[in-house]
Coordinates of C-alpha atoms and ligand atoms in Angstrom, one line a residue:
M1 CA 8.7 -21.5 -3.9
Q2 CA 6.5 -23.2 -4.6
S3 CA 2.7 -24.9 -3.0
I4 CA -0.3 -26.5 -4.1
V5 CA -3.1 -24.4 -4.5
Q6 CA -7.6 -24.5 -4.9
T7 CA -9.2 -22.0 -6.7
N8 CA -11.9 -23.3 -7.7
F9 CA -14.5 -26.4 -7.1
T10 CA -14.1 -28.2 -10.0
G11 CA -11.5 -31.8 -8.3
I12 CA -8.5 -32.5 -8.3
D13 CA -7.7 -31.7 -11.8
G14 CA -8.2 -27.9 -11.0
L15 CA -5.2 -28.4 -8.7
I16 CA -2.4 -26.0 -9.7
I17 CA 1.0 -25.0 -8.7
R18 CA 1.5 -20.9 -7.3
N19 CA 4.8 -19.9 -6.7
E20 CA 5.4 -17.2 -4.3
P21 CA 7.9 -15.6 -2.1
R22 CA 9.0 -17.8 0.7
P23 CA 7.6 -16.7 4.6
A24 CA 10.2 -14.0 6.4
L25 CA 11.3 -15.1 10.0
T26 CA 9.4 -13.5 12.2
D27 CA 10.8 -13.4 16.5
N28 CA 7.8 -16.4 17.3
G29 CA 7.5 -18.0 14.1
V30 CA 9.6 -21.4 13.0
L31 CA 10.9 -22.1 9.4
I32 CA 9.8 -25.6 8.0
A33 CA 11.4 -26.6 5.2
M34 CA 9.1 -29.1 4.3
E35 CA 9.6 -32.5 3.3
T36 CA 6.8 -35.0 3.7
L37 CA 3.1 -34.5 3.3
P38 CA -0.2 -36.9 3.3
V39 CA -2.1 -37.5 1.1
V40 CA -5.6 -37.9 2.6
P41 CA -9.7 -38.5 2.2
S42 CA -10.6 -34.4 2.9
D43 CA -8.0 -33.2 0.3
W44 CA -10.2 -34.6 -2.6
H45 CA -14.1 -33.5 -1.1
K46 CA -12.8 -30.6 -0.1
E47 CA -12.2 -29.7 -3.3
T48 CA -14.9 -29.6 -5.1
D49 CA -17.6 -29.3 -1.3
P50 CA -17.2 -26.0 0.6
N51 CA -18.9 -27.3 3.2
A52 CA -17.3 -30.8 3.4
T53 CA -16.1 -30.7 7.0
A54 CA -17.3 -29.6 9.6
E55 CA -15.4 -26.6 9.8
Q56 CA -16.6 -23.0 8.2
A57 CA -17.2 -23.5 4.4
L58 CA -13.8 -22.9 2.1
Q59 CA -12.2 -19.0 0.8
L60 CA -10.6 -19.6 -1.9
P61 CA -7.7 -19.1 -3.3
R62 CA -5.7 -21.4 -0.4
V63 CA -3.0 -23.7 0.0
I64 CA -4.0 -26.9 -0.1
G65 CA -3.0 -29.8 2.9
I66 CA -3.4 -29.4 6.8
G67 CA -0.2 -30.4 8.2
G68 CA 3.3 -32.2 7.1
V69 CA 6.8 -33.5 8.5
G70 CA 9.7 -31.1 7.2
T71 CA 13.1 -29.4 9.4
V72 CA 13.2 -26.5 11.6
I73 CA 16.0 -24.1 9.2
E74 CA 15.5 -20.9 11.2
V75 CA 13.6 -20.2 15.0
G76 CA 12.7 -16.3 15.4
H77 CA 14.0 -14.2 18.0
N78 CA 10.9 -16.1 21.5
R79 CA 10.8 -19.6 20.3
D80 CA 13.2 -22.2 21.8
Q81 CA 16.5 -22.3 20.0
K82 CA 16.7 -25.6 20.6
L83 CA 14.1 -27.0 17.6
L84 CA 17.1 -24.9 14.6
H85 CA 17.6 -28.6 12.7
Q86 CA 14.8 -31.0 14.3
R87 CA 13.0 -32.6 12.3
V88 CA 9.3 -31.4 13.0
L89 CA 5.2 -32.7 12.9
V90 CA 3.5 -29.3 12.2
M91 CA -0.3 -28.8 12.6
H92 CA -1.2 -25.5 9.8
P93 CA -4.2 -25.8 8.8
K94 CA -3.6 -22.4 6.3
G95 CA -1.8 -25.0 4.5
S96 CA 0.7 -27.5 4.4
Y97 CA 1.7 -28.3 0.4
Q98 CA 4.2 -26.1 0.4
E99 CA 7.7 -25.8 0.3
F100 CA 8.9 -23.8 3.5
I101 CA 5.8 -22.8 6.4
L102 CA 6.6 -20.9 9.5
N103 CA 5.2 -22.3 12.3
T104 CA 4.0 -19.0 14.9
N105 CA 2.0 -21.4 17.4
S106 CA 4.6 -23.7 19.6
D107 CA 1.5 -26.0 20.6
W108 CA 1.3 -27.0 16.0
L109 CA 4.3 -28.3 16.3
F110 CA 6.0 -31.5 17.6
P111 CA 9.7 -32.4 18.0
L112 CA 10.4 -35.6 16.1
P113 CA 12.7 -38.9 17.7
I114 CA 14.8 -40.0 15.4
N115 CA 13.0 -43.8 15.2
V116 CA 9.9 -42.4 14.4
S117 CA 9.8 -42.3 9.9
N118 CA 8.7 -39.0 8.3
A119 CA 5.4 -41.1 6.5
E120 CA 4.8 -42.2 10.3
A121 CA 4.7 -38.9 11.4
A122 CA 3.2 -37.4 8.3
T123 CA 0.5 -40.3 8.7
L124 CA -0.2 -39.4 12.0
T125 CA -2.1 -36.0 10.9
A126 CA -6.1 -36.8 10.2
G127 CA -5.9 -40.0 11.0
P128 CA -5.0 -41.4 15.0
G129 CA -6.0 -38.7 16.2
V130 CA -9.9 -39.7 15.3
A131 CA -9.5 -43.2 16.4
L132 CA -8.5 -41.8 19.7
A133 CA -11.6 -39.6 19.8
L134 CA -13.7 -42.9 18.3
T135 CA -12.3 -45.4 21.4
E136 CA -14.2 -43.0 23.9
F137 CA -16.5 -43.6 22.3
I138 CA -17.2 -46.8 22.4
K139 CA -16.2 -46.3 25.4
Q140 CA -18.8 -44.4 26.4
N141 CA -21.8 -46.2 24.1
P142 CA -21.1 -49.2 25.8
S143 CA -22.5 -51.2 23.0
D144 CA -22.4 -56.2 22.9
H145 CA -21.5 -56.2 19.2
L146 CA -18.3 -53.8 17.8
V147 CA -19.6 -53.3 14.1
I148 CA -16.6 -51.3 12.4
T149 CA -16.6 -50.3 8.3
G150 CA -13.6 -49.6 6.7
A151 CA -12.1 -51.5 8.5
N152 CA -9.1 -51.8 6.5
S153 CA -8.4 -47.9 5.9
V154 CA -5.7 -45.9 8.0
I155 CA -7.8 -45.3 10.6
G156 CA -9.9 -48.3 10.5
L157 CA -6.4 -51.0 11.0
I158 CA -5.6 -47.7 13.7
L159 CA -8.6 -47.8 15.6
C160 CA -7.9 -51.6 16.2
Q161 CA -5.1 -51.8 17.3
L162 CA -6.4 -49.4 19.8
L163 CA -8.9 -51.5 20.4
G164 CA -6.9 -55.0 20.3
S165 CA -8.2 -58.1 18.3
T166 CA -10.0 -60.0 21.7
Y167 CA -12.1 -56.8 21.8
P168 CA -16.4 -57.9 23.1
G169 CA -18.3 -58.1 19.1
L170 CA -15.2 -56.9 17.8
T171 CA -16.6 -57.2 14.1
P172 CA -14.2 -55.7 11.3
I173 CA -15.8 -55.4 8.4
V174 CA -13.8 -54.8 4.8
S175 CA -15.3 -55.8 0.5
P176 CA -14.3 -58.5 -0.7
D177 CA -11.2 -57.5 -2.5
S178 CA -9.6 -55.9 1.3
Q179 CA -10.5 -59.2 3.0
A180 CA -6.0 -60.6 2.4
Y181 CA -5.0 -56.7 2.6
F182 CA -6.3 -56.3 5.8
N183 CA -5.2 -60.0 6.8
Q184 CA -1.7 -59.3 6.6
S185 CA -1.8 -56.1 7.8
L186 CA -2.7 -56.8 11.3
P187 CA -3.2 -61.4 11.5
G188 CA -4.9 -62.8 14.2
Y189 CA -8.0 -60.5 14.4
P190 CA -11.4 -61.1 13.1
V191 CA -12.7 -59.6 10.0
Y192 CA -15.9 -60.1 7.6
S193 CA -17.2 -59.2 4.4
I194 CA -21.2 -58.2 5.2
E195 CA -22.5 -61.7 3.1
H196 CA -20.9 -62.9 5.4
L197 CA -22.4 -61.2 8.7
Q198 CA -25.0 -63.3 11.1
L199 CA -28.4 -61.4 12.5
F200 CA -26.7 -59.9 15.6
H201 CA -28.5 -59.6 19.1
G202 CA -28.1 -57.3 21.2
R203 CA -27.5 -54.3 21.4
T204 CA -24.7 -52.8 17.8
L205 CA -22.5 -50.4 17.7
I206 CA -21.3 -49.6 14.0
I207 CA -18.6 -47.0 13.0
D208 CA -19.0 -45.5 9.8
I209 CA -15.3 -45.0 8.4
A210 CA -16.5 -46.3 5.1
G211 CA -19.4 -43.5 3.9
S212 CA -21.0 -45.4 2.8
E213 CA -25.5 -44.8 2.5
P214 CA -25.8 -47.8 1.7
L215 CA -23.7 -50.1 3.1
L216 CA -25.3 -48.9 6.8
Q217 CA -28.8 -49.8 5.2
Q218 CA -28.1 -52.8 4.6
L219 CA -25.9 -53.4 8.0
I220 CA -29.0 -52.8 9.5
A221 CA -31.1 -55.1 8.1
A222 CA -29.4 -57.4 9.8
V223 CA -28.8 -55.7 13.0
P224 CA -31.7 -54.9 14.7
R225 CA -30.8 -53.0 17.2
A226 CA -28.0 -50.4 15.5
S227 CA -26.8 -47.4 16.5
I228 CA -24.6 -45.2 14.3
A229 CA -21.6 -43.6 15.4
S230 CA -19.5 -42.4 12.0
I231 CA -16.4 -40.2 11.2
A232 CA -17.5 -40.4 7.4
L233 CA -21.2 -38.9 6.7
Q234 CA -22.0 -35.6 9.1
T235 CA -26.0 -36.2 9.0
S236 CA -27.9 -39.8 7.4
N237 CA -31.6 -40.5 6.3
L238 CA -31.1 -43.7 8.0
N239 CA -33.3 -44.4 10.6
V240 CA -31.6 -45.7 13.5
P241 CA -30.0 -43.5 16.3
F242 CA -27.2 -41.5 13.9
T243 CA -23.8 -39.4 15.7
F244 CA -21.6 -37.7 14.3
V245 CA -17.3 -38.6 15.5
H246 CA -14.5 -36.2 14.4
E247 CA -11.5 -35.1 15.9
D248 CA -11.0 -31.5 18.3
F249 CA -7.2 -31.2 17.9
N250 CA -5.2 -31.3 21.0
H251 CA -1.8 -31.3 21.7
Q252 CA -0.9 -34.0 24.2
I253 CA -3.0 -36.4 22.1
Y254 CA -0.5 -35.6 19.8
C255 CA 2.4 -35.8 21.8
H256 CA 1.0 -39.0 23.1
L257 CA 0.5 -40.7 19.2
I258 CA 4.5 -40.0 18.0
K259 CA 5.7 -42.3 21.4
T260 CA 3.6 -44.4 20.9
V261 CA 4.7 -45.0 17.8
A262 CA 8.2 -44.3 19.0
S263 CA 8.1 -47.2 20.8
H264 CA 6.2 -50.2 18.2
K265 CA 3.4 -49.6 20.3
L266 CA 1.6 -49.0 16.9
W267 CA 1.8 -49.6 14.0
L268 CA 0.4 -46.8 11.1
P269 CA -0.2 -48.2 7.4
I270 CA 1.6 -46.7 5.7
G271 CA 1.3 -46.8 1.1
R272 CA 2.7 -45.1 -2.4
I273 CA 4.9 -42.1 -1.5
F274 CA 4.8 -39.3 -4.7
S275 CA 6.2 -36.4 -5.4
F276 CA 5.3 -33.1 -4.4
A277 CA 4.7 -32.1 -8.3
E278 CA 3.0 -35.4 -8.9
T279 CA -0.2 -34.5 -5.7
K280 CA -2.7 -34.6 -9.1
K281 CA -1.7 -37.8 -9.2
A282 CA -1.1 -39.4 -5.7
Q283 CA -5.0 -38.1 -4.3
H284 CA -5.9 -39.4 -7.6
Y285 CA -4.8 -42.5 -6.7
A286 CA -5.1 -42.3 -3.4
K287 CA -9.5 -41.4 -4.6
D288 CA -9.4 -44.4 -6.8
H289 CA -8.1 -47.4 -5.7
H290 CA -8.8 -49.7 -2.3
S291 CA -6.9 -48.0 0.7
R292 CA -4.2 -49.7 1.3
G293 CA -1.9 -47.3 3.6
R294 CA -1.7 -43.4 3.7
V295 CA -0.3 -42.1 0.3
L296 CA 1.9 -39.7 0.5
V297 CA 4.1 -37.3 -0.9
N298 CA 7.5 -37.0 -0.4
L299 CA 9.7 -32.6 -2.1
N300 CA 13.0 -33.8 -2.3
Ligands
NAP401 N1 -14.4 -36.6 11.8 C1 -13.4 -36.1 11.8 O1 -13.0 -36.5 12.5 C2 -12.3 -38.1 10.4 C3 -10.9 -37.5 10.6 C4 -10.4 -37.7 9.7 C5 -10.9 -38.8 9.0 N2 -12.1 -38.7 8.3 C6 -12.3 -39.7 7.5 O2 -12.8 -40.7 7.4 C7 -13.0 -41.6 5.9 C8 -11.6 -43.1 6.4 O3 -10.1 -41.6 6.1 P1 -9.7 -43.0 6.0 O4 -8.0 -42.1 5.1 O5 -9.4 -43.7 7.1 O6 -9.7 -43.3 4.4 P2 -8.9 -43.8 3.2 O7 -7.4 -45.0 4.1 O8 -8.9 -43.7 2.4 O9 -9.7 -45.4 3.8 C9 -11.1 -46.1 3.4 C10 -12.6 -47.1 3.7 O10 -13.1 -46.7 2.8 C11 -13.7 -47.5 2.5 N3 -15.0 -47.9 1.5 C12 -15.3 -46.1 0.0 N4 -16.0 -46.8 0.1 C13 -16.2 -47.6 0.5 C14 -17.8 -48.0 0.6 N5 -18.5 -47.2 -1.1 N6 -18.5 -49.4 0.2 C15 -17.5 -49.8 1.0 N7 -16.4 -49.3 1.8 C16 -16.1 -48.0 1.5 C17 -12.4 -48.6 1.6 O11 -12.2 -49.5 1.0 P3 -10.9 -50.6 0.5 O12 -10.3 -49.9 0.6 O13 -11.6 -51.6 0.3 O14 -12.3 -49.6 -1.2 C18 -11.2 -48.1 2.6 O15 -12.0 -49.5 3.3 C19 -12.8 -40.7 5.7 O16 -13.9 -40.1 5.7 C20 -12.7 -39.2 5.8 O17 -13.2 -37.9 5.4 C21 -13.0 -37.7 9.2

């Protein structure tokens, strides 16, 4: 089988396709033929920086990706036999960009209902979970104004939906190029660009999804009593209270998110879809373009 492997820190173009034997089924394992994989910013960050994420430093070589969607083709003796032929979302932090994954942890496996597409389920990886963590942080840190940078991002659009358009003080910020996309994605939601932001009075919580220090500096100048909760920057030299918010994986949260998507209470932004062989192209596309939904890679 083929897998996409990082062997150095030279960036996207350093990725290689490796051929290796497909994993053998074990009694505690479930073998999945992978179909759809998400392309997320942490992919290309990790490809240049061993300490790009809050977890331990990366060991190379490694198969890239942390999750995806596929169909169960073999089930081990000790696992639920009803999983056979089920479409599943699987978390696989050891590397999901491979044609077959052997899942041995039932907490990391989620059978999918018929009305959740592969693309939607793949988009649930690395995004909605941290958006939920942000809603919890917002609840615990009430403020008069809630500014969201990178509001048109995949996570931003999900967070805005979780909060609702009438959330008190909601001030999503997008770049001028992304304003029309945001309006089309979430009609009726307020949206601003930094140039049109009024001076704020009262406490302002800045939810930072864009991860741009210059943008945060500009915002702080317009907001006298600001604090920042960022999911994109782990530290900051800005002279205001700063918290890095991250997702702690929780099986129940993913079950809840799948149900929320299945019942059409949450819409997930889906972008361009590339083939497995085009993984480098897919990462370049996602990195070099404005965010227009989650970029995906299909294996068939
Ligand atoms: N802490 C965690 O647990 C966790 C989990 C998942 C993801 N993340 C991080 O969360 C961030 C967002 O992820 P995502 O998948 O939602 O990203 P995404 O869809 O690619 O969106 C990135 C957003 O950042 C904006 N942006 C980028 N550079 C900017 C700049 N210099 N100035 C202004 N805006 C800028 C983009 O605006 P345009 O589209 O207008 O260019 C876009 O809104 C990433 O950094 C990712 O690594 C953290």
